[in-house]
Amino acid sequence: MKHFTIYAALLLSLIVSKVTAQETFEGKARAIADKIENITKEEKAALKVEIEAVNKELEAGTITKEQADAKKMLLAETRSTNIETRIGQAQDELKDLVKQKVDGKIKDWKSEYFSFSVKKDSLRRNRGEARTTSQFVFATGVNNVVTDGSVANSDFRYWGSHFYEWGITANTRLFKNDNLLHLKYGLSLMYNNLRATDNRYFVVNGDQTDLTDSPIHLEDSRFRNVFLSVPVHLEFDFTKAKDKDGKKIFRTHESVRFGIGGYAGVRVKSKQILQYEEGGRDVTQKTKGNFNVNDFIYGVSTYIGYKETSLYLKYDLNPMFKDNAIKQNNISLGVRFDFN
């Protein structure tokens, strides 16, 4: 099973890299997602420098502890506002990118595939799509856990925890002469990241994995699980059929879409990443292991959107850890792109 997982992951990577390596919509969307992640890192690093300056003032006795605390609070609020503003700008870039895609200003393939694309588009206009089509899928958003039926008062940061998913799907129209119902199935890599609150990190104690206070100040505490999964959805596509010379022409991803279904998969790897300062040096510690994480996942998922863009929700039905006394199930909410 382990070898199969590795080979399948490599196969998926090779297939997708052929597309994402190009200056396509997918590559640009991924670049914007990376930019959003880097914004938080940059503002956090800047806040660290500012806090250190306040601490030096406090040590020098030029300000009181109360003044230092007030300064730190103001600095944190300012950086938080910066993050919201900059992420808002990045989201505007994403919206503009989607608009360019819709307007046909971004090519899906490089010039060597141009003749193929022309033939495909011509066939699509005159005969409609094939009954089964394929898509590249990319999704990103916030990630957290459900504890005792709620995500409130979570042990993990709401905006600092995130997920990524990318893969390929096939979309089959179920009825020959009706465009509403489709079966959507494929292969995806899911990256679920959690950032602990209150300067904590995971420690394995036998068959239990505990969130423990760190003896040193952690600049970042991130826990990542990667899964290779098979998603299956029943998709309702409200794209209207068109009549051409008395014949119905069927197309997809041109109107409102709604999908409901689930996924099952195997764990590829788990990793904890800790960042802290030691002896004036920035240290990044990466620890790989199973952390008692379930080797298999299964869950339910749904999405609703217009054309290629959807709001996406997925929830693991089995807990993240095998035998922990407190059951915590992963949940993700974000935006999803299905590029036909």
mmCIF file of N, CA and C in Angstrom, residues 176-258:
data_model
loop_
_atom_site.group_PDB
_atom_site.id
_atom_site.type_symbol
_atom_site.label_atom_id
_atom_site.label_comp_id
_atom_site.label_asym_id
_atom_site.label_seq_id
_atom_site.Cartn_x
_atom_site.Cartn_y
_atom_site.Cartn_z
ATOM 1 N N LYS A 176 -28.025 10.542 -21.328
ATOM 2 C CA LYS A 176 -27.621 10.884 -22.685
ATOM 3 C C LYS A 176 -28.222 12.199 -23.146
ATOM 4 N N ASN A 177 -29.478 12.449 -22.795
ATOM 5 C CA ASN A 177 -30.167 13.621 -23.313
ATOM 6 C C ASN A 177 -30.574 14.611 -22.229
ATOM 7 N N ASP A 178 -29.849 14.607 -21.135
ATOM 8 C CA ASP A 178 -30.121 15.565 -20.053
ATOM 9 C C ASP A 178 -28.798 15.966 -19.407
ATOM 10 N N ASN A 179 -28.615 17.257 -19.172
ATOM 11 C CA ASN A 179 -27.322 17.768 -18.720
ATOM 12 C C ASN A 179 -27.237 18.004 -17.222
ATOM 13 N N LEU A 180 -28.287 17.717 -16.471
ATOM 14 C CA LEU A 180 -28.311 18.107 -15.065
ATOM 15 C C LEU A 180 -27.375 17.273 -14.198
ATOM 16 N N LEU A 181 -27.429 15.959 -14.308
ATOM 17 C CA LEU A 181 -26.700 15.092 -13.390
ATOM 18 C C LEU A 181 -25.383 14.582 -13.993
ATOM 19 N N HIS A 182 -24.320 14.704 -13.178
ATOM 20 C CA HIS A 182 -22.995 14.232 -13.590
ATOM 21 C C HIS A 182 -22.359 13.475 -12.430
ATOM 22 N N LEU A 183 -21.537 12.491 -12.755
ATOM 23 C CA LEU A 183 -20.719 11.806 -11.763
ATOM 24 C C LEU A 183 -19.296 12.328 -11.911
ATOM 25 N N LYS A 184 -18.771 12.890 -10.805
ATOM 26 C CA LYS A 184 -17.436 13.498 -10.837
ATOM 27 C C LYS A 184 -16.528 12.692 -9.914
ATOM 28 N N TYR A 185 -15.394 12.216 -10.435
ATOM 29 C CA TYR A 185 -14.513 11.339 -9.677
ATOM 30 C C TYR A 185 -13.077 11.574 -10.122
ATOM 31 N N GLY A 186 -12.115 11.297 -9.230
ATOM 32 C CA GLY A 186 -10.737 11.558 -9.615
ATOM 33 C C GLY A 186 -9.729 11.186 -8.553
ATOM 34 N N LEU A 187 -8.612 11.910 -8.559
ATOM 35 C CA LEU A 187 -7.492 11.645 -7.655
ATOM 36 C C LEU A 187 -6.945 12.993 -7.188
ATOM 37 N N SER A 188 -6.772 13.149 -5.858
ATOM 38 C CA SER A 188 -6.328 14.430 -5.308
ATOM 39 C C SER A 188 -5.277 14.246 -4.229
ATOM 40 N N LEU A 189 -4.405 15.242 -4.090
ATOM 41 C CA LEU A 189 -3.520 15.351 -2.941
ATOM 42 C C LEU A 189 -4.066 16.440 -2.030
ATOM 43 N N MET A 190 -4.283 16.094 -0.755
ATOM 44 C CA MET A 190 -4.826 17.035 0.222
ATOM 45 C C MET A 190 -3.751 17.379 1.254
ATOM 46 N N TYR A 191 -3.510 18.663 1.452
ATOM 47 C CA TYR A 191 -2.572 19.144 2.466
ATOM 48 C C TYR A 191 -3.376 19.859 3.551
ATOM 49 N N ASN A 192 -3.426 19.279 4.747
ATOM 50 C CA ASN A 192 -4.141 19.888 5.865
ATOM 51 C C ASN A 192 -3.140 20.414 6.889
ATOM 52 N N ASN A 193 -3.120 21.725 7.092
ATOM 53 C CA ASN A 193 -2.187 22.367 8.008
ATOM 54 C C ASN A 193 -2.925 22.937 9.215
ATOM 55 N N LEU A 194 -2.361 22.735 10.409
ATOM 56 C CA LEU A 194 -2.917 23.280 11.647
ATOM 57 C C LEU A 194 -1.822 24.042 12.391
ATOM 58 N N ARG A 195 -2.139 25.247 12.854
ATOM 59 C CA ARG A 195 -1.208 26.030 13.662
ATOM 60 C C ARG A 195 -1.788 26.163 15.070
ATOM 61 N N ALA A 196 -1.072 25.626 16.048
ATOM 62 C CA ALA A 196 -1.551 25.615 17.428
ATOM 63 C C ALA A 196 -1.507 27.013 18.040
ATOM 64 N N THR A 197 -2.419 27.261 18.971
ATOM 65 C CA THR A 197 -2.448 28.521 19.714
ATOM 66 C C THR A 197 -1.641 28.384 21.008
ATOM 67 N N ASP A 198 -1.371 29.516 21.647
ATOM 68 C CA ASP A 198 -0.793 29.563 23.001
ATOM 69 C C ASP A 198 0.560 28.864 23.112
ATOM 70 N N ASN A 199 1.401 29.009 22.093
ATOM 71 C CA ASN A 199 2.781 28.519 22.170
ATOM 72 C C ASN A 199 2.852 27.020 22.486
ATOM 73 N N ARG A 200 2.080 26.234 21.745
ATOM 74 C CA ARG A 200 2.027 24.786 21.980
ATOM 75 C C ARG A 200 2.454 24.014 20.737
ATOM 76 N N TYR A 201 2.781 22.735 20.967
ATOM 77 C CA TYR A 201 3.158 21.850 19.866
ATOM 78 C C TYR A 201 2.786 20.423 20.247
ATOM 79 N N PHE A 202 2.805 19.513 19.255
ATOM 80 C CA PHE A 202 2.392 18.133 19.502
ATOM 81 C C PHE A 202 3.559 17.294 20.028
ATOM 82 N N VAL A 203 3.251 16.477 21.038
ATOM 83 C CA VAL A 203 4.205 15.532 21.607
ATOM 84 C C VAL A 203 3.540 14.161 21.643
ATOM 85 N N VAL A 204 4.250 13.129 21.156
ATOM 86 C CA VAL A 204 3.722 11.760 21.151
ATOM 87 C C VAL A 204 4.038 11.094 22.485
ATOM 88 N N ASN A 205 3.000 10.666 23.177
ATOM 89 C CA ASN A 205 3.141 9.936 24.447
ATOM 90 C C ASN A 205 2.472 8.567 24.297
ATOM 91 N N GLY A 206 3.240 7.589 23.821
ATOM 92 C CA GLY A 206 2.665 6.264 23.584
ATOM 93 C C GLY A 206 1.664 6.320 22.445
ATOM 94 N N ASP A 207 0.428 5.897 22.727
ATOM 95 C CA ASP A 207 -0.605 5.926 21.688
ATOM 96 C C ASP A 207 -1.402 7.223 21.711
ATOM 97 N N GLN A 208 -0.998 8.171 22.575
ATOM 98 C CA GLN A 208 -1.656 9.470 22.658
ATOM 99 C C GLN A 208 -0.754 10.547 22.038
ATOM 100 N N THR A 209 -1.359 11.506 21.361
ATOM 101 C CA THR A 209 -0.631 12.651 20.824
ATOM 102 C C THR A 209 -1.205 13.898 21.473
ATOM 103 N N ASP A 210 -0.391 14.530 22.334
ATOM 104 C CA ASP A 210 -0.872 15.632 23.164
ATOM 105 C C ASP A 210 -0.352 16.972 22.670
ATOM 106 N N LEU A 211 -1.196 17.980 22.789
ATOM 107 C CA LEU A 211 -0.800 19.351 22.504
ATOM 108 C C LEU A 211 -0.222 19.926 23.785
ATOM 109 N N THR A 212 1.075 20.226 23.783
ATOM 110 C CA THR A 212 1.805 20.542 25.009
ATOM 111 C C THR A 212 2.421 21.936 24.944
ATOM 112 N N ASP A 213 2.483 22.609 26.110
ATOM 113 C CA ASP A 213 3.134 23.915 26.187
ATOM 114 C C ASP A 213 4.615 23.776 25.878
ATOM 115 N N SER A 214 5.133 24.691 25.059
ATOM 116 C CA SER A 214 6.548 24.655 24.712
ATOM 117 C C SER A 214 7.374 25.374 25.784
ATOM 118 N N PRO A 215 8.532 24.818 26.161
ATOM 119 C CA PRO A 215 9.396 25.486 27.142
ATOM 120 C C PRO A 215 10.107 26.715 26.567
ATOM 121 N N ILE A 216 10.105 26.848 25.245
ATOM 122 C CA ILE A 216 10.702 28.016 24.596
ATOM 123 C C ILE A 216 9.640 28.714 23.763
ATOM 124 N N HIS A 217 9.903 29.985 23.448
ATOM 125 C CA HIS A 217 8.937 30.740 22.647
ATOM 126 C C HIS A 217 9.001 30.284 21.187
ATOM 127 N N LEU A 218 7.868 29.871 20.652
ATOM 128 C CA LEU A 218 7.784 29.402 19.273
ATOM 129 C C LEU A 218 7.276 30.518 18.374
ATOM 130 N N GLU A 219 8.054 30.811 17.341
ATOM 131 C CA GLU A 219 7.605 31.777 16.347
ATOM 132 C C GLU A 219 6.510 31.171 15.469
ATOM 133 N N ASP A 220 6.604 29.874 15.247
ATOM 134 C CA ASP A 220 5.594 29.181 14.452
ATOM 135 C C ASP A 220 5.526 27.726 14.891
ATOM 136 N N SER A 221 4.323 27.197 14.953
ATOM 137 C CA SER A 221 4.100 25.786 15.277
ATOM 138 C C SER A 221 3.054 25.269 14.299
ATOM 139 N N ARG A 222 3.507 24.457 13.335
ATOM 140 C CA ARG A 222 2.619 24.003 12.273
ATOM 141 C C ARG A 222 2.649 22.481 12.182
ATOM 142 N N PHE A 223 1.467 21.890 12.047
ATOM 143 C CA PHE A 223 1.338 20.442 11.918
ATOM 144 C C PHE A 223 0.652 20.149 10.595
ATOM 145 N N ARG A 224 1.306 19.340 9.740
ATOM 146 C CA ARG A 224 0.790 19.097 8.387
ATOM 147 C C ARG A 224 0.568 17.613 8.152
ATOM 148 N N ASN A 225 -0.600 17.291 7.607
ATOM 149 C CA ASN A 225 -0.909 15.938 7.159
ATOM 150 C C ASN A 225 -1.217 15.980 5.663
ATOM 151 N N VAL A 226 -0.632 15.042 4.918
ATOM 152 C CA VAL A 226 -0.844 14.969 3.475
ATOM 153 C C VAL A 226 -1.501 13.630 3.148
ATOM 154 N N PHE A 227 -2.570 13.684 2.373
ATOM 155 C CA PHE A 227 -3.317 12.484 2.018
ATOM 156 C C PHE A 227 -3.495 12.391 0.502
ATOM 157 N N LEU A 228 -3.410 11.180 -0.006
ATOM 158 C CA LEU A 228 -3.778 10.892 -1.388
ATOM 159 C C LEU A 228 -5.187 10.325 -1.350
ATOM 160 N N SER A 229 -6.117 11.005 -2.002
ATOM 161 C CA SER A 229 -7.526 10.641 -1.837
ATOM 162 C C SER A 229 -8.230 10.475 -3.181
ATOM 163 N N VAL A 230 -9.333 9.767 -3.116
ATOM 164 C CA VAL A 230 -10.210 9.576 -4.279
ATOM 165 C C VAL A 230 -11.550 10.247 -3.963
ATOM 166 N N PRO A 231 -11.809 11.435 -4.521
ATOM 167 C CA PRO A 231 -13.094 12.103 -4.297
ATOM 168 C C PRO A 231 -14.145 11.655 -5.319
ATOM 169 N N VAL A 232 -15.378 11.526 -4.863
ATOM 170 C CA VAL A 232 -16.494 11.175 -5.748
ATOM 171 C C VAL A 232 -17.669 12.085 -5.406
ATOM 172 N N HIS A 233 -18.211 12.770 -6.406
ATOM 173 C CA HIS A 233 -19.333 13.680 -6.182
ATOM 174 C C HIS A 233 -20.429 13.452 -7.221
ATOM 175 N N LEU A 234 -21.647 13.642 -6.793
ATOM 176 C CA LEU A 234 -22.773 13.755 -7.711
ATOM 177 C C LEU A 234 -22.925 15.250 -7.978
ATOM 178 N N GLU A 235 -22.733 15.640 -9.223
ATOM 179 C CA GLU A 235 -22.740 17.069 -9.552
ATOM 180 C C GLU A 235 -23.991 17.434 -10.345
ATOM 181 N N PHE A 236 -24.606 18.534 -9.918
ATOM 182 C CA PHE A 236 -25.756 19.106 -10.612
ATOM 183 C C PHE A 236 -25.247 20.323 -11.385
ATOM 184 N N ASP A 237 -25.265 20.237 -12.692
ATOM 185 C CA ASP A 237 -24.781 21.329 -13.547
ATOM 186 C C ASP A 237 -25.988 21.934 -14.265
ATOM 187 N N PHE A 238 -26.240 23.225 -13.981
ATOM 188 C CA PHE A 238 -27.435 23.874 -14.517
ATOM 189 C C PHE A 238 -27.155 24.596 -15.837
ATOM 190 N N THR A 239 -26.059 24.218 -16.508
ATOM 191 C CA THR A 239 -25.793 24.760 -17.843
ATOM 192 C C THR A 239 -26.877 24.284 -18.811
ATOM 193 N N LYS A 240 -27.520 25.228 -19.469
ATOM 194 C CA LYS A 240 -28.611 24.876 -20.372
ATOM 195 C C LYS A 240 -28.078 24.250 -21.664
ATOM 196 N N ALA A 241 -28.780 23.252 -22.131
ATOM 197 C CA ALA A 241 -28.442 22.657 -23.432
ATOM 198 C C ALA A 241 -28.853 23.629 -24.538
ATOM 199 N N LYS A 242 -28.092 23.631 -25.638
ATOM 200 C CA LYS A 242 -28.404 24.511 -26.762
ATOM 201 C C LYS A 242 -28.807 23.675 -27.976
ATOM 202 N N ASP A 243 -29.694 24.248 -28.780
ATOM 203 C CA ASP A 243 -30.141 23.562 -29.991
ATOM 204 C C ASP A 243 -29.373 24.083 -31.201
ATOM 205 N N LYS A 244 -28.836 23.163 -31.985
ATOM 206 C CA LYS A 244 -28.142 23.532 -33.222
ATOM 207 C C LYS A 244 -28.574 22.568 -34.312
ATOM 208 N N ASP A 245 -29.261 23.116 -35.293
ATOM 209 C CA ASP A 245 -29.779 22.312 -36.412
ATOM 210 C C ASP A 245 -30.636 21.165 -35.901
ATOM 211 N N GLY A 246 -31.463 21.473 -34.874
ATOM 212 C CA GLY A 246 -32.371 20.471 -34.333
ATOM 213 C C GLY A 246 -31.715 19.461 -33.418
ATOM 214 N N LYS A 247 -30.435 19.668 -33.093
ATOM 215 C CA LYS A 247 -29.710 18.737 -32.224
ATOM 216 C C LYS A 247 -29.283 19.444 -30.947
ATOM 217 N N LYS A 248 -29.396 18.745 -29.819
ATOM 218 C CA LYS A 248 -29.007 19.319 -28.528
ATOM 219 C C LYS A 248 -27.490 19.304 -28.370
ATOM 220 N N ILE A 249 -26.963 20.458 -27.953
ATOM 221 C CA ILE A 249 -25.534 20.592 -27.694
ATOM 222 C C ILE A 249 -25.337 20.724 -26.184
ATOM 223 N N PHE A 250 -24.575 19.799 -25.587
ATOM 224 C CA PHE A 250 -24.360 19.798 -24.135
ATOM 225 C C PHE A 250 -22.966 20.326 -23.795
ATOM 226 N N ARG A 251 -22.924 21.231 -22.821
ATOM 227 C CA ARG A 251 -21.667 21.750 -22.301
ATOM 228 C C ARG A 251 -21.730 21.779 -20.773
ATOM 229 N N THR A 252 -20.576 21.934 -20.147
ATOM 230 C CA THR A 252 -20.524 21.971 -18.685
ATOM 231 C C THR A 252 -19.734 23.179 -18.218
ATOM 232 N N HIS A 253 -19.829 23.472 -16.914
ATOM 233 C CA HIS A 253 -19.058 24.549 -16.286
ATOM 234 C C HIS A 253 -19.329 25.917 -16.914
ATOM 235 N N GLU A 254 -20.583 26.141 -17.342
ATOM 236 C CA GLU A 254 -20.937 27.439 -17.898
ATOM 237 C C GLU A 254 -22.069 28.098 -17.127
ATOM 238 N N SER A 255 -22.454 27.504 -15.994
ATOM 239 C CA SER A 255 -23.531 28.076 -15.197
ATOM 240 C C SER A 255 -23.339 27.659 -13.739
ATOM 241 N N VAL A 256 -24.410 27.703 -12.969
ATOM 242 C CA VAL A 256 -24.353 27.308 -11.560
ATOM 243 C C VAL A 256 -24.125 25.806 -11.458
ATOM 244 N N ARG A 257 -23.230 25.399 -10.543
ATOM 245 C CA ARG A 257 -22.968 23.981 -10.303
ATOM 246 C C ARG A 257 -23.042 23.699 -8.805
ATOM 247 N N PHE A 258 -23.496 22.502 -8.481
ATOM 248 C CA PHE A 258 -23.578 22.066 -7.088
ATOM 249 C C PHE A 258 -23.160 20.599 -7.011
#
